[in-house]
PDB file of C-alpha atoms in Angstrom:
ATOM      1  CA  UNK A   1      22.926  22.283  74.068  1.00 51.00           C
ATOM      2  CA  UNK A   2      25.747  24.771  73.746  1.00 54.00           C
ATOM      3  CA  UNK A   3      29.499  24.307  73.707  1.00 73.00           C
ATOM      4  CA  UNK A   4      29.628  20.469  73.940  1.00 79.00           C
ATOM      5  CA  UNK A   5      33.433  20.426  74.152  1.00 82.00           C
ATOM      6  CA  UNK A   6      33.345  22.948  76.991  1.00 84.00           C
ATOM      7  CA  UNK A   7      30.770  20.797  78.762  1.00 87.00           C
ATOM      8  CA  UNK A   8      32.904  17.666  78.374  1.00 88.00           C
ATOM      9  CA  UNK A   9      35.953  19.477  79.734  1.00 88.00           C
ATOM     10  CA  UNK A  10      34.000  20.827  82.703  1.00 87.00           C
ATOM     11  CA  UNK A  11      32.424  17.427  83.423  1.00 87.00           C
ATOM     12  CA  UNK A  12      35.770  15.632  83.209  1.00 89.00           C
ATOM     13  CA  UNK A  13      37.352  18.189  85.536  1.00 86.00           C
ATOM     14  CA  UNK A  14      34.599  17.941  88.137  1.00 82.00           C
ATOM     15  CA  UNK A  15      34.448  14.139  88.041  1.00 84.00           C
ATOM     16  CA  UNK A  16      38.244  13.876  88.324  1.00 82.00           C
ATOM     17  CA  UNK A  17      38.198  15.705  91.669  1.00 82.00           C
ATOM     18  CA  UNK A  18      37.941  13.059  94.420  1.00 82.00           C
ATOM     19  CA  UNK A  19      34.720  13.424  96.387  1.00 84.00           C
ATOM     20  CA  UNK A  20      32.557  11.540  98.905  1.00 84.00           C
ATOM     21  CA  UNK A  21      31.331   9.074  96.267  1.00 88.00           C
ATOM     22  CA  UNK A  22      34.907   8.109  95.431  1.00 90.00           C
ATOM     23  CA  UNK A  23      35.699   7.679  99.114  1.00 89.00           C
ATOM     24  CA  UNK A  24      32.587   5.550  99.654  1.00 92.00           C
ATOM     25  CA  UNK A  25      33.387   3.303  96.668  1.00 94.00           C
ATOM     26  CA  UNK A  26      37.052   3.029  97.651  1.00 92.00           C
ATOM     27  CA  UNK A  27      36.121   2.075 101.206  1.00 90.00           C
ATOM     28  CA  UNK A  28      33.652  -0.534  99.979  1.00 90.00           C
ATOM     29  CA  UNK A  29      36.169  -2.008  97.542  1.00 92.00           C
ATOM     30  CA  UNK A  30      38.979  -2.164 100.097  1.00 89.00           C
ATOM     31  CA  UNK A  31      36.722  -3.735 102.711  1.00 84.00           C
ATOM     32  CA  UNK A  32      34.711  -6.212 100.621  1.00 87.00           C
ATOM     33  CA  UNK A  33      36.623  -6.691  97.401  1.00 89.00           C
ATOM     34  CA  UNK A  34      36.717  -5.405  93.841  1.00 91.00           C
ATOM     35  CA  UNK A  35      33.308  -6.833  92.886  1.00 93.00           C
ATOM     36  CA  UNK A  36      31.677  -5.017  95.806  1.00 93.00           C
ATOM     37  CA  UNK A  37      33.403  -1.801  94.752  1.00 94.00           C
ATOM     38  CA  UNK A  38      32.143  -2.129  91.184  1.00 96.00           C
ATOM     39  CA  UNK A  39      28.628  -2.950  92.436  1.00 96.00           C
ATOM     40  CA  UNK A  40      28.791   0.171  94.610  1.00 96.00           C
ATOM     41  CA  UNK A  41      29.898   2.246  91.617  1.00 96.00           C
ATOM     42  CA  UNK A  42      26.967   0.952  89.560  1.00 97.00           C
ATOM     43  CA  UNK A  43      24.615   1.722  92.443  1.00 96.00           C
ATOM     44  CA  UNK A  44      25.959   5.244  92.917  1.00 95.00           C
ATOM     45  CA  UNK A  45      25.568   6.095  89.241  1.00 95.00           C
ATOM     46  CA  UNK A  46      22.078   4.546  89.179  1.00 96.00           C
ATOM     47  CA  UNK A  47      21.294   7.031  91.930  1.00 94.00           C
ATOM     48  CA  UNK A  48      22.722   9.732  89.668  1.00 93.00           C
ATOM     49  CA  UNK A  49      20.217   8.706  86.982  1.00 94.00           C
ATOM     50  CA  UNK A  50      17.426   9.223  89.532  1.00 93.00           C
ATOM     51  CA  UNK A  51      18.711  12.745  90.186  1.00 91.00           C
ATOM     52  CA  UNK A  52      18.888  13.424  86.446  1.00 91.00           C
ATOM     53  CA  UNK A  53      15.279  12.338  85.978  1.00 91.00           C
ATOM     54  CA  UNK A  54      14.231  14.532  88.918  1.00 90.00           C
ATOM     55  CA  UNK A  55      16.115  17.523  87.479  1.00 88.00           C
ATOM     56  CA  UNK A  56      14.519  17.035  84.042  1.00 87.00           C
ATOM     57  CA  UNK A  57      11.060  16.839  85.629  1.00 86.00           C
ATOM     58  CA  UNK A  58      11.665  19.948  87.730  1.00 84.00           C
ATOM     59  CA  UNK A  59      11.514  18.044  91.021  1.00 80.00           C
ATOM     60  CA  UNK A  60      15.090  18.944  91.983  1.00 78.00           C
ATOM     61  CA  UNK A  61      14.231  22.645  91.942  1.00 79.00           C
ATOM     62  CA  UNK A  62      11.255  21.966  94.219  1.00 79.00           C
ATOM     63  CA  UNK A  63      13.426  20.024  96.683  1.00 76.00           C
ATOM     64  CA  UNK A  64      16.152  22.677  96.674  1.00 74.00           C
ATOM     65  CA  UNK A  65      13.590  25.430  97.289  1.00 77.00           C
ATOM     66  CA  UNK A  66      11.947  23.598 100.192  1.00 78.00           C
ATOM     67  CA  UNK A  67      13.870  23.711 103.457  1.00 78.00           C
ATOM     68  CA  UNK A  68      11.814  20.794 104.763  1.00 80.00           C
ATOM     69  CA  UNK A  69      12.392  18.534 101.750  1.00 81.00           C
ATOM     70  CA  UNK A  70      16.058  19.448 101.510  1.00 77.00           C
ATOM     71  CA  UNK A  71      16.568  18.884 105.231  1.00 82.00           C
ATOM     72  CA  UNK A  72      14.836  15.500 105.021  1.00 82.00           C
ATOM     73  CA  UNK A  73      17.190  14.352 102.257  1.00 82.00           C
ATOM     74  CA  UNK A  74      20.181  15.723 104.111  1.00 82.00           C
ATOM     75  CA  UNK A  75      19.496  13.960 107.386  1.00 86.00           C
ATOM     76  CA  UNK A  76      18.137  10.781 105.807  1.00 88.00           C
ATOM     77  CA  UNK A  77      21.377  10.432 103.848  1.00 84.00           C
ATOM     78  CA  UNK A  78      23.458  11.081 106.951  1.00 87.00           C
ATOM     79  CA  UNK A  79      21.408   8.571 108.959  1.00 90.00           C
ATOM     80  CA  UNK A  80      21.854   5.887 106.308  1.00 85.00           C
ATOM     81  CA  UNK A  81      25.630   6.338 106.329  1.00 87.00           C
ATOM     82  CA  UNK A  82      25.643   6.106 110.122  1.00 90.00           C
ATOM     83  CA  UNK A  83      23.601   2.901 109.794  1.00 88.00           C
ATOM     84  CA  UNK A  84      26.238   1.507 107.411  1.00 87.00           C
ATOM     85  CA  UNK A  85      28.892   2.426 109.980  1.00 87.00           C
ATOM     86  CA  UNK A  86      26.967   0.649 112.744  1.00 87.00           C
ATOM     87  CA  UNK A  87      26.439  -2.431 110.569  1.00 83.00           C
ATOM     88  CA  UNK A  88      30.128  -2.511 109.724  1.00 81.00           C
ATOM     89  CA  UNK A  89      31.445  -1.983 113.248  1.00 81.00           C
ATOM     90  CA  UNK A  90      29.264  -4.666 114.789  1.00 80.00           C
ATOM     91  CA  UNK A  91      29.847  -7.209 112.026  1.00 66.00           C
ATOM     92  CA  UNK A  92      32.119 -10.220 112.120  1.00 56.00           C
ATOM     93  CA  UNK A  93      33.575 -12.165 109.272  1.00 49.00           C
ATOM     94  CA  UNK A  94      32.750 -15.799 108.488  1.00 42.00           C
ATOM     95  CA  UNK A  95      35.702 -17.016 110.555  1.00 41.00           C
ATOM     96  CA  UNK A  96      34.330 -15.394 113.709  1.00 42.00           C
ATOM     97  CA  UNK A  97      37.178 -12.902 113.908  1.00 43.00           C
ATOM     98  CA  UNK A  98      37.095  -9.174 113.403  1.00 42.00           C
ATOM     99  CA  UNK A  99      36.553  -8.144 109.815  1.00 47.00           C
ATOM    100  CA  UNK A 100      33.986  -7.252 107.212  1.00 57.00           C
ATOM    101  CA  UNK A 101      31.207  -9.676 106.451  1.00 62.00           C
ATOM    102  CA  UNK A 102      30.809 -10.007 102.662  1.00 67.00           C
ATOM    103  CA  UNK A 103      27.340  -8.924 101.592  1.00 79.00           C
ATOM    104  CA  UNK A 104      25.315 -10.027  98.559  1.00 87.00           C
ATOM    105  CA  UNK A 105      26.167  -7.860  95.576  1.00 91.00           C
ATOM    106  CA  UNK A 106      22.559  -6.792  95.071  1.00 91.00           C
ATOM    107  CA  UNK A 107      22.560  -5.382  98.635  1.00 92.00           C
ATOM    108  CA  UNK A 108      25.841  -3.594  97.977  1.00 93.00           C
ATOM    109  CA  UNK A 109      24.349  -2.156  94.774  1.00 96.00           C
ATOM    110  CA  UNK A 110      21.216  -0.942  96.588  1.00 95.00           C
ATOM    111  CA  UNK A 111      23.366   0.661  99.297  1.00 93.00           C
ATOM    112  CA  UNK A 112      25.123   2.654  96.573  1.00 93.00           C
ATOM    113  CA  UNK A 113      21.799   3.728  95.056  1.00 95.00           C
ATOM    114  CA  UNK A 114      20.463   4.927  98.413  1.00 92.00           C
ATOM    115  CA  UNK A 115      23.664   6.705  99.427  1.00 91.00           C
ATOM    116  CA  UNK A 116      23.535   8.804  96.256  1.00 91.00           C
ATOM    117  CA  UNK A 117      19.761   9.312  96.035  1.00 91.00           C
ATOM    118  CA  UNK A 118      19.730  10.591  99.628  1.00 88.00           C
ATOM    119  CA  UNK A 119      22.586  13.035  98.959  1.00 85.00           C
ATOM    120  CA  UNK A 120      21.064  16.536  98.601  1.00 82.00           C
ATOM    121  CA  UNK A 121      24.377  17.938  97.356  1.00 80.00           C
ATOM    122  CA  UNK A 122      23.871  15.958  94.160  1.00 85.00           C
ATOM    123  CA  UNK A 123      20.534  17.763  93.719  1.00 84.00           C
ATOM    124  CA  UNK A 124      22.354  21.083  94.005  1.00 82.00           C
ATOM    125  CA  UNK A 125      25.070  19.911  91.636  1.00 82.00           C
ATOM    126  CA  UNK A 126      22.654  19.210  88.829  1.00 82.00           C
ATOM    127  CA  UNK A 127      20.757  22.448  89.461  1.00 81.00           C
ATOM    128  CA  UNK A 128      23.968  24.501  89.387  1.00 80.00           C
ATOM    129  CA  UNK A 129      25.991  22.671  86.744  1.00 82.00           C
ATOM    130  CA  UNK A 130      23.776  21.334  83.948  1.00 81.00           C
ATOM    131  CA  UNK A 131      21.707  24.502  83.303  1.00 80.00           C
ATOM    132  CA  UNK A 132      24.901  26.352  82.355  1.00 82.00           C
ATOM    133  CA  UNK A 133      25.076  24.201  79.219  1.00 85.00           C
ATOM    134  CA  UNK A 134      21.383  24.179  78.282  1.00 83.00           C
ATOM    135  CA  UNK A 135      20.361  26.215  75.234  1.00 78.00           C
ATOM    136  CA  UNK A 136      16.913  27.649  75.934  1.00 75.00           C
ATOM    137  CA  UNK A 137      16.452  28.499  72.243  1.00 73.00           C
ATOM    138  CA  UNK A 138      17.089  24.911  71.149  1.00 71.00           C
ATOM    139  CA  UNK A 139      13.894  23.699  72.817  1.00 74.00           C
ATOM    140  CA  UNK A 140      13.273  20.420  74.688  1.00 82.00           C
ATOM    141  CA  UNK A 141      15.108  21.593  77.815  1.00 82.00           C
ATOM    142  CA  UNK A 142      14.271  18.412  79.815  1.00 85.00           C
ATOM    143  CA  UNK A 143      15.757  16.302  77.022  1.00 88.00           C
ATOM    144  CA  UNK A 144      18.926  18.398  77.035  1.00 87.00           C
ATOM    145  CA  UNK A 145      19.219  17.908  80.796  1.00 88.00           C
ATOM    146  CA  UNK A 146      18.789  14.140  80.408  1.00 91.00           C
ATOM    147  CA  UNK A 147      21.478  13.959  77.695  1.00 90.00           C
ATOM    148  CA  UNK A 148      23.950  16.131  79.591  1.00 90.00           C
ATOM    149  CA  UNK A 149      23.254  14.254  82.810  1.00 91.00           C
ATOM    150  CA  UNK A 150      23.683  10.869  81.150  1.00 93.00           C
ATOM    151  CA  UNK A 151      27.068  11.927  79.764  1.00 93.00           C
ATOM    152  CA  UNK A 152      28.098  13.119  83.240  1.00 92.00           C
ATOM    153  CA  UNK A 153      26.941   9.819  84.755  1.00 93.00           C
ATOM    154  CA  UNK A 154      28.933   7.786  82.201  1.00 94.00           C
ATOM    155  CA  UNK A 155      32.071   9.799  82.919  1.00 94.00           C
ATOM    156  CA  UNK A 156      31.428   9.377  86.635  1.00 93.00           C
ATOM    157  CA  UNK A 157      30.951   5.619  86.236  1.00 95.00           C
ATOM    158  CA  UNK A 158      34.269   5.264  84.412  1.00 95.00           C
ATOM    159  CA  UNK A 159      35.996   7.204  87.191  1.00 93.00           C
ATOM    160  CA  UNK A 160      34.219   5.197  89.907  1.00 94.00           C
ATOM    161  CA  UNK A 161      35.253   1.875  88.364  1.00 96.00           C
ATOM    162  CA  UNK A 162      38.898   2.969  88.216  1.00 95.00           C
ATOM    163  CA  UNK A 163      38.738   3.734  91.950  1.00 94.00           C
ATOM    164  CA  UNK A 164      36.958   0.426  92.660  1.00 95.00           C
ATOM    165  CA  UNK A 165      39.490  -1.677  90.761  1.00 95.00           C
ATOM    166  CA  UNK A 166      42.511   0.081  92.275  1.00 94.00           C
ATOM    167  CA  UNK A 167      41.080  -0.065  95.795  1.00 92.00           C
ATOM    168  CA  UNK A 168      40.149  -3.724  95.325  1.00 90.00           C
ATOM    169  CA  UNK A 169      43.793  -4.557  94.657  1.00 89.00           C
ATOM    170  CA  UNK A 170      44.845  -2.664  97.770  1.00 86.00           C
ATOM    171  CA  UNK A 171      42.165  -4.450  99.789  1.00 83.00           C
ATOM    172  CA  UNK A 172      43.347  -7.874  98.623  1.00 82.00           C
ATOM    173  CA  UNK A 173      46.875  -6.982  99.733  1.00 81.00           C
ATOM    174  CA  UNK A 174      45.604  -5.837 103.146  1.00 77.00           C
ATOM    175  CA  UNK A 175      43.385  -8.865 103.692  1.00 72.00           C
ATOM    176  CA  UNK A 176      46.398 -11.125 103.172  1.00 74.00           C
ATOM    177  CA  UNK A 177      47.993  -9.485 106.216  1.00 72.00           C
ATOM    178  CA  UNK A 178      46.080 -10.265 109.437  1.00 66.00           C
ATOM    179  CA  UNK A 179      47.577  -7.326 111.332  1.00 65.00           C
ATOM    180  CA  UNK A 180      45.989  -4.925 108.829  1.00 69.00           C
ATOM    181  CA  UNK A 181      42.824  -6.944 108.309  1.00 60.00           C
ATOM    182  CA  UNK A 182      41.897  -6.807 111.995  1.00 65.00           C
ATOM    183  CA  UNK A 183      41.852  -2.993 111.866  1.00 74.00           C
ATOM    184  CA  UNK A 184      40.091  -2.778 108.529  1.00 74.00           C
ATOM    185  CA  UNK A 185      36.559  -3.075 109.879  1.00 74.00           C
ATOM    186  CA  UNK A 186      37.080  -0.233 112.338  1.00 81.00           C
ATOM    187  CA  UNK A 187      38.676   2.017 109.735  1.00 82.00           C
ATOM    188  CA  UNK A 188      35.787   1.356 107.345  1.00 82.00           C
ATOM    189  CA  UNK A 189      33.170   2.083 110.011  1.00 83.00           C
ATOM    190  CA  UNK A 190      34.885   5.352 110.957  1.00 87.00           C
ATOM    191  CA  UNK A 191      34.976   6.449 107.327  1.00 87.00           C
ATOM    192  CA  UNK A 192      31.229   5.837 107.015  1.00 85.00           C
ATOM    193  CA  UNK A 193      30.707   7.874 110.190  1.00 87.00           C
ATOM    194  CA  UNK A 194      32.821  10.699 108.771  1.00 87.00           C
ATOM    195  CA  UNK A 195      30.814  10.657 105.533  1.00 85.00           C
ATOM    196  CA  UNK A 196      27.603  10.754 107.543  1.00 84.00           C
ATOM    197  CA  UNK A 197      28.835  13.749 109.537  1.00 86.00           C
ATOM    198  CA  UNK A 198      29.872  15.497 106.319  1.00 80.00           C
ATOM    199  CA  UNK A 199      26.431  14.879 104.833  1.00 76.00           C
ATOM    200  CA  UNK A 200      24.719  16.292 107.920  1.00 78.00           C
ATOM    201  CA  UNK A 201      26.874  19.361 108.547  1.00 75.00           C
ATOM    202  CA  UNK A 202      28.682  20.314 105.337  1.00 59.00           C
ATOM    203  CA  UNK A 203      27.543  23.490 103.608  1.00 55.00           C
ATOM    204  CA  UNK A 204      25.830  23.004 100.221  1.00 53.00           C
ATOM    205  CA  UNK A 205      28.185  23.014  97.247  1.00 51.00           C
ATOM    206  CA  UNK A 206      27.868  22.764  93.489  1.00 49.00           C
ATOM    207  CA  UNK A 207      30.796  20.384  93.313  1.00 54.00           C
ATOM    208  CA  UNK A 208      29.836  16.850  92.362  1.00 59.00           C
ATOM    209  CA  UNK A 209      29.565  14.794  95.554  1.00 64.00           C
TER     210      UNK A 209
END
């Protein structure tokens, strides 16, 4: 690996820029509470580990080079976000009124894993970003990718948890006010729909999603 300090600076800068993952985690935390937000953050970064393993094994390059495989990931990710929107908009809370139905944390975690694994922009991110800091002469390129990716995932997890905790506090404040709470489910569903549309139509980018 070359220039570790430069890598850390670049990773911190990219992770600090709010992206779709932050919006997804924030929405989850506002709608279902801080614990759901943290579970989503853990799920998202578990998905990142899957992408890191795929990049180290060379599978990410295969997916990026195949229009069919890349398109499948793109539209599968968009469809899953639309499904989350549908599930949210048709749900009712335990009181029978409009609101978000709390889901088991393991389901929230798995949602986060799938949202990130099915995001092809993350594939492109690791193909475009990590190789810049790999030293071909140092050998063990897959190991270097795993180490660099793991550091990026840890930084991302710290950032995600900050968003989850802050959004959880905002969500608790909103849920204590029925006038806001009644609109919360619809706002959350629309955000999922917007994320799904972005996943389906946005141009590929090297920025961390």
